[in-house]
PDB file of C-alpha atoms in Angstrom:
ATOM      1  CA  MET A   1     -14.417  45.076  28.979  1.00 29.00           C
ATOM      2  CA  ILE A   2     -12.354  43.553  26.265  1.00 30.00           C
ATOM      3  CA  ALA A   3     -12.918  41.175  23.618  1.00 34.00           C
ATOM      4  CA  PRO A   4     -14.672  37.890  23.908  1.00 38.00           C
ATOM      5  CA  ASP A   5     -12.075  36.339  21.664  1.00 62.00           C
ATOM      6  CA  PRO A   6      -9.381  38.599  20.300  1.00 74.00           C
ATOM      7  CA  GLN A   7      -6.936  35.788  19.613  1.00 90.00           C
ATOM      8  CA  THR A   8      -8.650  33.917  16.840  1.00 93.00           C
ATOM      9  CA  VAL A   9      -7.916  33.834  13.135  1.00 94.00           C
ATOM     10  CA  VAL A  10     -10.416  32.332  10.731  1.00 94.00           C
ATOM     11  CA  VAL A  11      -9.057  31.328   7.332  1.00 95.00           C
ATOM     12  CA  GLY A  12     -10.611  30.119   4.126  1.00 96.00           C
ATOM     13  CA  LEU A  13      -9.479  28.879   0.735  1.00 96.00           C
ATOM     14  CA  GLU A  14     -11.754  28.342  -2.234  1.00 96.00           C
ATOM     15  CA  ASP A  15     -11.376  27.498  -5.905  1.00 95.00           C
ATOM     16  CA  ASP A  16     -13.365  25.395  -8.368  1.00 94.00           C
ATOM     17  CA  MET A  17     -12.359  22.110  -6.774  1.00 94.00           C
ATOM     18  CA  HIS A  18     -11.843  22.952  -3.105  1.00 95.00           C
ATOM     19  CA  HIS A  19     -13.355  24.880  -0.254  1.00 97.00           C
ATOM     20  CA  TYR A  20     -11.723  24.642   3.154  1.00 97.00           C
ATOM     21  CA  GLU A  21     -11.926  26.795   6.235  1.00 96.00           C
ATOM     22  CA  ALA A  22     -10.347  26.739   9.676  1.00 96.00           C
ATOM     23  CA  ALA A  23     -10.404  28.637  12.939  1.00 95.00           C
ATOM     24  CA  LEU A  24      -7.107  28.951  14.759  1.00 95.00           C
ATOM     25  CA  THR A  25      -6.802  30.262  18.278  1.00 94.00           C
ATOM     26  CA  HIS A  26      -3.553  31.335  19.871  1.00 95.00           C
ATOM     27  CA  ASP A  27      -2.145  32.783  23.071  1.00 93.00           C
ATOM     28  CA  GLY A  28       0.082  35.291  21.330  1.00 93.00           C
ATOM     29  CA  ARG A  29       2.951  32.832  21.114  1.00 95.00           C
ATOM     30  CA  HIS A  30       1.583  29.479  19.969  1.00 97.00           C
ATOM     31  CA  ILE A  31      -1.452  27.979  18.271  1.00 97.00           C
ATOM     32  CA  THR A  32      -3.704  26.643  21.036  1.00 97.00           C
ATOM     33  CA  ASN A  33      -6.559  25.169  19.011  1.00 96.00           C
ATOM     34  CA  ALA A  34      -7.396  24.382  15.420  1.00 97.00           C
ATOM     35  CA  SER A  35     -10.736  23.360  13.997  1.00 96.00           C
ATOM     36  CA  ALA A  36     -11.555  22.886  10.354  1.00 98.00           C
ATOM     37  CA  ALA A  37     -14.458  22.620   7.935  1.00 97.00           C
ATOM     38  CA  GLY A  38     -14.571  21.341   4.385  1.00 98.00           C
ATOM     39  CA  PRO A  39     -17.689  22.542   2.578  1.00 97.00           C
ATOM     40  CA  ARG A  40     -16.339  21.121  -0.681  1.00 97.00           C
ATOM     41  CA  MET A  41     -13.730  18.369  -0.766  1.00 97.00           C
ATOM     42  CA  PRO A  42     -12.863  16.388  -3.898  1.00 96.00           C
ATOM     43  CA  TRP A  43     -12.303  12.843  -2.562  1.00 97.00           C
ATOM     44  CA  GLU A  44     -13.946  10.731   0.137  1.00 97.00           C
ATOM     45  CA  PRO A  45     -10.922  10.454   2.471  1.00 97.00           C
ATOM     46  CA  CYS A  46     -10.383  14.229   2.456  1.00 97.00           C
ATOM     47  CA  SER A  47     -12.840  14.647   5.333  1.00 97.00           C
ATOM     48  CA  GLY A  48     -10.469  12.691   7.563  1.00 97.00           C
ATOM     49  CA  ALA A  49      -7.865  15.398   7.105  1.00 98.00           C
ATOM     50  CA  LEU A  50     -10.010  17.966   8.910  1.00 98.00           C
ATOM     51  CA  ASP A  51      -9.115  16.494  12.304  1.00 98.00           C
ATOM     52  CA  GLN A  52      -5.488  16.217  11.256  1.00 98.00           C
ATOM     53  CA  LEU A  53      -5.182  19.979  11.497  1.00 98.00           C
ATOM     54  CA  GLN A  54      -4.999  19.482  15.273  1.00 97.00           C
ATOM     55  CA  ALA A  55      -1.328  18.768  14.612  1.00 98.00           C
ATOM     56  CA  LEU A  56      -0.900  22.517  14.323  1.00 98.00           C
ATOM     57  CA  VAL A  57      -1.555  22.992  18.056  1.00 98.00           C
ATOM     58  CA  GLY A  58       1.667  24.082  19.708  1.00 98.00           C
ATOM     59  CA  CYS A  59       3.117  25.587  16.547  1.00 98.00           C
ATOM     60  CA  PRO A  60       4.896  28.866  17.363  1.00 98.00           C
ATOM     61  CA  LEU A  61       3.510  31.997  15.737  1.00 97.00           C
ATOM     62  CA  THR A  62       5.902  33.067  13.020  1.00 97.00           C
ATOM     63  CA  THR A  63       5.935  35.107   9.836  1.00 95.00           C
ATOM     64  CA  THR A  64       8.145  32.500   8.165  1.00 97.00           C
ATOM     65  CA  ALA A  65       5.937  30.075   6.247  1.00 98.00           C
ATOM     66  CA  SER A  66       8.601  27.390   5.859  1.00 98.00           C
ATOM     67  CA  GLU A  67       8.724  27.019   9.636  1.00 98.00           C
ATOM     68  CA  VAL A  68       5.022  26.222   9.733  1.00 98.00           C
ATOM     69  CA  PHE A  69       5.338  23.812   6.798  1.00 97.00           C
ATOM     70  CA  ALA A  70       8.129  22.060   8.713  1.00 97.00           C
ATOM     71  CA  TRP A  71       6.142  21.913  11.968  1.00 98.00           C
ATOM     72  CA  THR A  72       4.403  18.654  11.055  1.00 98.00           C
ATOM     73  CA  ASP A  73       4.431  16.040   8.308  1.00 98.00           C
ATOM     74  CA  VAL A  74       2.428  17.812   5.632  1.00 97.00           C
ATOM     75  CA  ARG A  75       1.928  14.528   3.759  1.00 97.00           C
ATOM     76  CA  GLN A  76      -0.467  13.624   6.577  1.00 97.00           C
ATOM     77  CA  GLN A  77      -2.439  16.825   6.020  1.00 98.00           C
ATOM     78  CA  CYS A  78      -4.807  18.157   3.403  1.00 97.00           C
ATOM     79  CA  THR A  79      -2.419  20.247   1.303  1.00 97.00           C
ATOM     80  CA  HIS A  80      -4.911  23.026   0.698  1.00 97.00           C
ATOM     81  CA  LEU A  81      -6.306  23.205   4.219  1.00 97.00           C
ATOM     82  CA  TYR A  82      -2.799  23.296   5.630  1.00 98.00           C
ATOM     83  CA  ASP A  83      -1.793  26.008   3.155  1.00 97.00           C
ATOM     84  CA  ALA A  84      -4.700  28.109   4.383  1.00 96.00           C
ATOM     85  CA  ALA A  85      -3.763  27.382   7.979  1.00 97.00           C
ATOM     86  CA  VAL A  86      -0.187  28.509   7.321  1.00 97.00           C
ATOM     87  CA  LEU A  87      -1.548  31.799   6.067  1.00 95.00           C
ATOM     88  CA  GLY A  88      -3.559  31.993   9.286  1.00 96.00           C
ATOM     89  CA  VAL A  89      -0.506  31.420  11.457  1.00 96.00           C
ATOM     90  CA  LEU A  90       1.367  34.152   9.612  1.00 96.00           C
ATOM     91  CA  HIS A  91      -1.607  36.478   9.939  1.00 94.00           C
ATOM     92  CA  ALA A  92      -1.791  35.797  13.662  1.00 93.00           C
ATOM     93  CA  ALA A  93       1.943  36.384  14.023  1.00 94.00           C
ATOM     94  CA  ARG A  94       1.675  39.818  12.413  1.00 92.00           C
ATOM     95  CA  GLY A  95      -0.741  40.714  15.172  1.00 89.00           C
ATOM     96  CA  ARG A  96      -2.904  42.926  13.033  1.00 85.00           C
ATOM     97  CA  VAL A  97      -6.648  42.943  13.358  1.00 86.00           C
ATOM     98  CA  GLY A  98      -8.695  42.593  10.214  1.00 89.00           C
ATOM     99  CA  THR A  99      -8.811  40.717   6.952  1.00 91.00           C
ATOM    100  CA  ARG A 100      -6.107  39.823   4.488  1.00 93.00           C
ATOM    101  CA  GLN A 101      -7.455  38.459   1.245  1.00 94.00           C
ATOM    102  CA  TYR A 102      -5.557  37.087  -1.704  1.00 96.00           C
ATOM    103  CA  ASP A 103      -7.209  36.691  -5.079  1.00 96.00           C
ATOM    104  CA  ALA A 104      -4.984  34.819  -7.502  1.00 96.00           C
ATOM    105  CA  THR A 105      -5.848  34.293 -11.149  1.00 95.00           C
ATOM    106  CA  VAL A 106      -4.620  32.166 -14.032  1.00 94.00           C
ATOM    107  CA  PRO A 107      -6.585  32.670 -17.249  1.00 92.00           C
ATOM    108  CA  ASP A 108      -7.467  29.399 -18.954  1.00 87.00           C
ATOM    109  CA  TRP A 109      -4.590  28.456 -21.229  1.00 81.00           C
ATOM    110  CA  ASP A 110      -3.851  25.698 -23.698  1.00 76.00           C
ATOM    111  CA  GLN A 111      -0.073  26.039 -23.762  1.00 82.00           C
ATOM    112  CA  PRO A 112       2.596  28.325 -22.304  1.00 88.00           C
ATOM    113  CA  PRO A 113       3.438  31.107 -22.157  1.00 92.00           C
ATOM    114  CA  PHE A 114       0.625  32.326 -19.964  1.00 93.00           C
ATOM    115  CA  ASP A 115       0.244  34.938 -17.242  1.00 95.00           C
ATOM    116  CA  ALA A 116      -0.642  34.539 -13.587  1.00 96.00           C
ATOM    117  CA  TRP A 117      -1.196  37.279 -11.059  1.00 96.00           C
ATOM    118  CA  ILE A 118      -2.248  37.859  -7.492  1.00 97.00           C
ATOM    119  CA  GLU A 119      -3.968  40.669  -5.639  1.00 97.00           C
ATOM    120  CA  ARG A 120      -3.701  41.319  -1.935  1.00 96.00           C
ATOM    121  CA  ASP A 121      -6.758  43.131  -0.638  1.00 95.00           C
ATOM    122  CA  GLY A 122      -7.653  44.248  -4.135  1.00 95.00           C
ATOM    123  CA  ILE A 123      -4.195  45.486  -5.172  1.00 97.00           C
ATOM    124  CA  GLU A 124      -2.021  43.504  -7.581  1.00 97.00           C
ATOM    125  CA  VAL A 125       1.210  42.589  -5.841  1.00 97.00           C
ATOM    126  CA  CYS A 126       2.790  40.038  -8.172  1.00 97.00           C
ATOM    127  CA  ARG A 127       2.454  38.997 -11.835  1.00 98.00           C
ATOM    128  CA  TRP A 128       4.345  36.268 -13.646  1.00 98.00           C
ATOM    129  CA  ARG A 129       4.772  35.278 -17.269  1.00 97.00           C
ATOM    130  CA  MET A 130       5.054  31.512 -17.186  1.00 96.00           C
ATOM    131  CA  ALA A 131       7.505  29.890 -19.603  1.00 95.00           C
ATOM    132  CA  ALA A 132       6.193  26.429 -18.842  1.00 91.00           C
ATOM    133  CA  THR A 133       3.641  24.921 -16.520  1.00 87.00           C
ATOM    134  CA  LEU A 134       6.073  25.009 -13.620  1.00 91.00           C
ATOM    135  CA  GLU A 135       8.695  27.546 -14.774  1.00 96.00           C
ATOM    136  CA  ILE A 136       8.537  31.316 -14.485  1.00 97.00           C
ATOM    137  CA  GLU A 137       9.797  33.335 -17.456  1.00 97.00           C
ATOM    138  CA  SER A 138       9.680  36.827 -15.944  1.00 97.00           C
ATOM    139  CA  PRO A 139       9.998  39.247 -14.211  1.00 98.00           C
ATOM    140  CA  GLU A 140      13.160  39.187 -12.116  1.00 97.00           C
ATOM    141  CA  PRO A 141      14.054  37.844  -9.653  1.00 97.00           C
ATOM    142  CA  PHE A 142      11.691  35.018 -10.674  1.00 97.00           C
ATOM    143  CA  GLY A 143      13.004  34.478 -14.225  1.00 97.00           C
ATOM    144  CA  GLY A 144      13.920  30.829 -14.808  1.00 96.00           C
ATOM    145  CA  ARG A 145      12.687  29.796 -11.375  1.00 96.00           C
ATOM    146  CA  GLN A 146      10.989  26.417 -11.055  1.00 96.00           C
ATOM    147  CA  LEU A 147       7.790  26.263  -9.014  1.00 94.00           C
ATOM    148  CA  LYS A 148       8.887  23.163  -7.141  1.00 87.00           C
ATOM    149  CA  GLY A 149      11.870  22.104  -5.136  1.00 87.00           C
ATOM    150  CA  GLY A 150      12.153  24.546  -2.246  1.00 94.00           C
ATOM    151  CA  PHE A 151      10.243  27.451  -3.765  1.00 97.00           C
ATOM    152  CA  VAL A 152       8.915  28.705  -0.416  1.00 97.00           C
ATOM    153  CA  ARG A 153      12.387  28.781   1.154  1.00 97.00           C
ATOM    154  CA  TRP A 154      13.813  30.514  -1.913  1.00 97.00           C
ATOM    155  CA  CYS A 155      11.114  33.192  -1.656  1.00 98.00           C
ATOM    156  CA  GLU A 156      11.977  33.740   1.981  1.00 98.00           C
ATOM    157  CA  GLU A 157      15.663  34.105   1.174  1.00 97.00           C
ATOM    158  CA  VAL A 158      15.215  36.527  -1.708  1.00 97.00           C
ATOM    159  CA  LEU A 159      12.067  38.511  -0.943  1.00 98.00           C
ATOM    160  CA  ASP A 160      10.716  40.482   1.981  1.00 96.00           C
ATOM    161  CA  PRO A 161       8.129  38.593   4.070  1.00 95.00           C
ATOM    162  CA  GLU A 162       5.119  40.234   2.451  1.00 96.00           C
ATOM    163  CA  ALA A 163       6.341  39.598  -1.099  1.00 97.00           C
ATOM    164  CA  ALA A 164       7.371  36.061  -0.211  1.00 97.00           C
ATOM    165  CA  GLU A 165       3.905  35.264   1.094  1.00 97.00           C
ATOM    166  CA  ALA A 166       2.230  36.539  -2.060  1.00 97.00           C
ATOM    167  CA  ALA A 167       4.695  34.601  -4.220  1.00 97.00           C
ATOM    168  CA  TRP A 168       4.108  31.230  -2.629  1.00 97.00           C
ATOM    169  CA  VAL A 169       0.343  31.733  -2.693  1.00 97.00           C
ATOM    170  CA  LEU A 170       0.675  32.468  -6.430  1.00 97.00           C
ATOM    171  CA  GLN A 171       2.862  29.384  -6.795  1.00 97.00           C
ATOM    172  CA  ARG A 172       0.064  27.261  -5.327  1.00 95.00           C
ATOM    173  CA  THR A 173      -2.374  28.902  -7.705  1.00 95.00           C
ATOM    174  CA  VAL A 174      -0.376  28.181 -10.845  1.00 94.00           C
ATOM    175  CA  TRP A 175       0.208  24.639  -9.671  1.00 92.00           C
ATOM    176  CA  LEU A 176      -3.523  24.082  -9.145  1.00 92.00           C
ATOM    177  CA  SER A 177      -4.711  25.897 -12.252  1.00 91.00           C
ATOM    178  CA  GLY A 178      -4.135  22.903 -14.515  1.00 87.00           C
ATOM    179  CA  ALA A 179      -6.847  21.037 -12.640  1.00 88.00           C
ATOM    180  CA  ARG A 180      -9.448  23.229 -14.346  1.00 86.00           C
ATOM    181  CA  ARG A 181      -8.631  21.366 -17.539  1.00 82.00           C
ATOM    182  CA  VAL A 182      -9.521  18.018 -15.985  1.00 85.00           C
ATOM    183  CA  GLU A 183     -13.136  16.897 -15.947  1.00 87.00           C
ATOM    184  CA  LEU A 184     -13.014  15.711 -12.355  1.00 91.00           C
ATOM    185  CA  GLU A 185     -16.669  14.700 -12.239  1.00 90.00           C
ATOM    186  CA  ASP A 186     -15.855  12.025 -14.798  1.00 91.00           C
ATOM    187  CA  CYS A 187     -13.193  10.537 -12.516  1.00 93.00           C
ATOM    188  CA  ASP A 188     -14.391   7.732 -10.271  1.00 94.00           C
ATOM    189  CA  ASP A 189     -11.444   8.138  -7.938  1.00 94.00           C
ATOM    190  CA  ALA A 190      -8.287  10.109  -7.245  1.00 95.00           C
ATOM    191  CA  ILE A 191      -6.060   7.623  -9.041  1.00 94.00           C
ATOM    192  CA  VAL A 192      -7.898   8.195 -12.310  1.00 92.00           C
ATOM    193  CA  SER A 193      -7.585  11.946 -11.788  1.00 91.00           C
ATOM    194  CA  GLY A 194      -3.816  11.699 -11.653  1.00 89.00           C
ATOM    195  CA  LEU A 195      -3.398  12.630  -7.978  1.00 92.00           C
ATOM    196  CA  VAL A 196       0.232  11.883  -7.134  1.00 92.00           C
ATOM    197  CA  PRO A 197       0.674   9.141  -4.497  1.00 94.00           C
ATOM    198  CA  ASN A 198       2.009   9.947  -1.036  1.00 94.00           C
ATOM    199  CA  VAL A 199       1.797  13.730  -1.259  1.00 95.00           C
ATOM    200  CA  CYS A 200      -1.185  14.333   1.011  1.00 96.00           C
ATOM    201  CA  TRP A 201      -3.576  12.695   3.500  1.00 96.00           C
ATOM    202  CA  THR A 202      -5.802  11.261   0.782  1.00 96.00           C
ATOM    203  CA  SER A 203      -2.986   9.903  -1.360  1.00 96.00           C
ATOM    204  CA  GLN A 204      -1.351   7.871   1.426  1.00 97.00           C
ATOM    205  CA  PRO A 205      -1.216   4.144   0.565  1.00 96.00           C
ATOM    206  CA  GLU A 206      -3.917   3.186   3.065  1.00 96.00           C
ATOM    207  CA  ARG A 207      -6.396   5.652   1.532  1.00 96.00           C
ATOM    208  CA  TYR A 208      -5.310   6.109  -2.086  1.00 96.00           C
ATOM    209  CA  HIS A 209      -7.227   3.100  -3.378  1.00 94.00           C
ATOM    210  CA  VAL A 210     -10.447   4.109  -1.662  1.00 96.00           C
ATOM    211  CA  ALA A 211     -10.264   7.780  -2.603  1.00 97.00           C
ATOM    212  CA  PHE A 212     -13.559   7.847  -4.427  1.00 97.00           C
ATOM    213  CA  ARG A 213     -14.932  10.994  -5.995  1.00 96.00           C
ATOM    214  CA  ARG A 214     -17.252  13.195  -3.927  1.00 97.00           C
ATOM    215  CA  ARG A 215     -19.499  14.137  -6.817  1.00 95.00           C
ATOM    216  CA  GLY A 216     -21.338  17.421  -6.925  1.00 93.00           C
ATOM    217  CA  THR A 217     -18.540  19.320  -5.221  1.00 94.00           C
ATOM    218  CA  LEU A 218     -17.276  21.125  -8.300  1.00 93.00           C
ATOM    219  CA  ARG A 219     -18.042  24.803  -8.926  1.00 92.00           C
ATOM    220  CA  ASP A 220     -17.228  26.991 -11.887  1.00 90.00           C
ATOM    221  CA  HIS A 221     -15.692  30.246 -10.764  1.00 91.00           C
ATOM    222  CA  GLY A 222     -14.316  30.752 -14.262  1.00 89.00           C
ATOM    223  CA  PRO A 223     -16.493  33.684 -15.236  1.00 87.00           C
ATOM    224  CA  SER A 224     -16.515  35.381 -11.830  1.00 88.00           C
ATOM    225  CA  THR A 225     -15.145  35.176  -8.319  1.00 91.00           C
ATOM    226  CA  ASP A 226     -18.400  36.469  -6.870  1.00 90.00           C
ATOM    227  CA  GLY A 227     -19.530  34.261  -4.047  1.00 91.00           C
ATOM    228  CA  MET A 228     -16.175  32.829  -3.078  1.00 94.00           C
ATOM    229  CA  LEU A 229     -15.857  32.475   0.707  1.00 94.00           C
ATOM    230  CA  VAL A 230     -18.866  34.717   1.279  1.00 93.00           C
ATOM    231  CA  ASP A 231     -20.594  32.217   3.559  1.00 92.00           C
ATOM    232  CA  MET A 232     -17.754  31.802   6.040  1.00 92.00           C
ATOM    233  CA  PRO A 233     -19.708  33.503   8.850  1.00 90.00           C
ATOM    234  CA  THR A 234     -22.369  30.796   8.643  1.00 92.00           C
ATOM    235  CA  ARG A 235     -19.829  28.256   9.852  1.00 93.00           C
ATOM    236  CA  TRP A 236     -17.857  30.359  12.326  1.00 91.00           C
ATOM    237  CA  PRO A 237     -19.778  32.174  15.060  1.00 87.00           C
ATOM    238  CA  GLN A 238     -16.553  34.004  15.798  1.00 83.00           C
ATOM    239  CA  LEU A 239     -17.156  36.008  12.626  1.00 85.00           C
ATOM    240  CA  HIS A 240     -20.602  37.209  13.560  1.00 79.00           C
ATOM    241  CA  GLY A 241     -20.618  40.951  13.673  1.00 66.00           C
ATOM    242  CA  THR A 242     -17.418  41.329  11.668  1.00 62.00           C
TER     243      THR A 242
ATOM    244  CA  MET B   1     -35.261  42.386 -27.012  1.00 34.00           C
ATOM    245  CA  ASN B   2     -33.081  40.712 -29.607  1.00 38.00           C
ATOM    246  CA  LEU B   3     -30.054  41.230 -27.406  1.00 37.00           C
ATOM    247  CA  VAL B   4     -31.777  39.581 -24.456  1.00 36.00           C
ATOM    248  CA  VAL B   5     -32.771  36.603 -26.568  1.00 35.00           C
ATOM    249  CA  SER B   6     -29.248  36.296 -27.919  1.00 34.00           C
ATOM    250  CA  LEU B   7     -27.760  36.293 -24.446  1.00 34.00           C
ATOM    251  CA  LEU B   8     -30.198  33.652 -23.293  1.00 34.00           C
ATOM    252  CA  LEU B   9     -29.285  31.489 -26.255  1.00 35.00           C
ATOM    253  CA  LEU B  10     -25.582  31.950 -25.590  1.00 36.00           C
ATOM    254  CA  ALA B  11     -25.782  31.055 -21.921  1.00 32.00           C
ATOM    255  CA  PRO B  12     -25.987  27.275 -22.399  1.00 33.00           C
ATOM    256  CA  MET B  13     -23.063  27.458 -24.835  1.00 34.00           C
ATOM    257  CA  MET B  14     -20.969  29.293 -22.220  1.00 34.00           C
ATOM    258  CA  ASN B  15     -21.532  26.417 -19.855  1.00 33.00           C
ATOM    259  CA  LEU B  16     -20.190  23.967 -22.399  1.00 31.00           C
ATOM    260  CA  VAL B  17     -16.727  25.448 -22.638  1.00 33.00           C
ATOM    261  CA  VAL B  18     -15.584  25.082 -19.068  1.00 35.00           C
ATOM    262  CA  ARG B  19     -13.156  22.527 -17.808  1.00 42.00           C
ATOM    263  CA  GLY B  20     -11.653  21.301 -21.011  1.00 43.00           C
ATOM    264  CA  ARG B  21     -14.891  20.585 -22.804  1.00 42.00           C
ATOM    265  CA  CYS B  22     -13.854  23.184 -25.335  1.00 49.00           C
ATOM    266  CA  ALA B  23     -11.624  21.601 -27.964  1.00 48.00           C
ATOM    267  CA  ASN B  24      -9.509  24.712 -28.336  1.00 51.00           C
ATOM    268  CA  ILE B  25      -9.413  26.928 -25.286  1.00 49.00           C
ATOM    269  CA  GLY B  26      -7.845  29.720 -27.293  1.00 52.00           C
ATOM    270  CA  GLN B  27     -11.029  30.039 -29.351  1.00 55.00           C
ATOM    271  CA  CYS B  28     -13.367  29.932 -26.379  1.00 57.00           C
ATOM    272  CA  PRO B  29     -14.650  32.773 -24.243  1.00 59.00           C
ATOM    273  CA  ARG B  30     -11.913  33.702 -21.788  1.00 64.00           C
ATOM    274  CA  MET B  31     -12.357  32.316 -18.284  1.00 85.00           C
ATOM    275  CA  ASN B  32     -10.075  32.075 -15.317  1.00 88.00           C
ATOM    276  CA  TYR B  33      -8.849  29.701 -12.735  1.00 90.00           C
ATOM    277  CA  SER B  34      -9.279  31.683  -9.526  1.00 91.00           C
ATOM    278  CA  LEU B  35      -8.123  30.922  -6.024  1.00 92.00           C
ATOM    279  CA  ARG B  36      -9.189  33.044  -3.076  1.00 92.00           C
ATOM    280  CA  TRP B  37      -7.533  32.919   0.323  1.00 90.00           C
ATOM    281  CA  SER B  38      -8.812  34.892   3.238  1.00 90.00           C
ATOM    282  CA  ALA B  39      -7.466  35.286   6.749  1.00 89.00           C
ATOM    283  CA  ILE B  40      -9.530  37.203   9.257  1.00 89.00           C
ATOM    284  CA  ALA B  41      -8.124  38.199  12.623  1.00 84.00           C
ATOM    285  CA  MET B  42     -10.682  38.943  15.263  1.00 74.00           C
ATOM    286  CA  ALA B  43     -10.920  42.431  16.651  1.00 61.00           C
ATOM    287  CA  ALA B  44     -11.449  43.164  20.280  1.00 51.00           C
ATOM    288  CA  ALA B  45     -15.147  43.747  20.732  1.00 46.00           C
ATOM    289  CA  PRO B  46     -16.076  47.188  21.976  1.00 44.00           C
ATOM    290  CA  SER B  47     -17.507  47.366  25.455  1.00 40.00           C
ATOM    291  CA  ALA B  48     -21.124  48.217  26.081  1.00 39.00           C
ATOM    292  CA  ASP B  49     -20.130  51.608  27.479  1.00 40.00           C
ATOM    293  CA  GLY B  50     -17.873  52.353  24.547  1.00 37.00           C
ATOM    294  CA  CYS B  51     -14.689  52.271  26.612  1.00 37.00           C
ATOM    295  CA  GLY B  52     -13.423  49.205  24.848  1.00 32.00           C
TER     296      GLY B  52
END
């Protein structure tokens, strides 16, 4: 007797400001179902983006992240939930059983240069010296590379699939790290926080002006990553026994 | 005992430096922005008779 559910991938993403999770099922070729949870979301409209992940149904399994990012209009998605889901699609496409965990770190900094690094399953796989907030100084082949404007596609052209995946996850991390310097609990809404319009579900024109702060959702993982994503099994029965 | 007391006294100060409340991050205790991603693919469950 085989498997009650061998074709499911559960994904999670957590930092100080966000905590999203999703369960993706597939038939070996395409995503067949997607359900999401948001234990910690920064703005009121963010909860509406959980159902939006249904747009991923039908997406072919692939190890090329840019194909999944192009599958639907990501501006109508939660950026962070969709990022996690992309990782889930890639994980499903590899067809390997088990867990892949990335831990990416940017020490608090006041001005560049600063370092950023990422571990895959406890082993460091990429480290950057940042020349500016969104520009890598070293090492090669990243030197001088901007962290915007087609970074994922560039990674896929230059790096092998495993290295490319780690690089774009680290890109997201560096991009988000500046938010630790913002006292979000003092912001009444997303506009005050500086959230850029029209980049995600919450910042669409019909929601941007009612994107009020969900207070009490901030955590400080600054001193330690202990506790991050440890309660995923409480939300996903599929994980029981894993 | 003195060490324990000192740590207890320091703890509230540690909480004050997070998220930009410290005027000069370079002079504050070092902390990190951390982002964890996890993807877990389900394994086939073993059968009751162990023949999987």
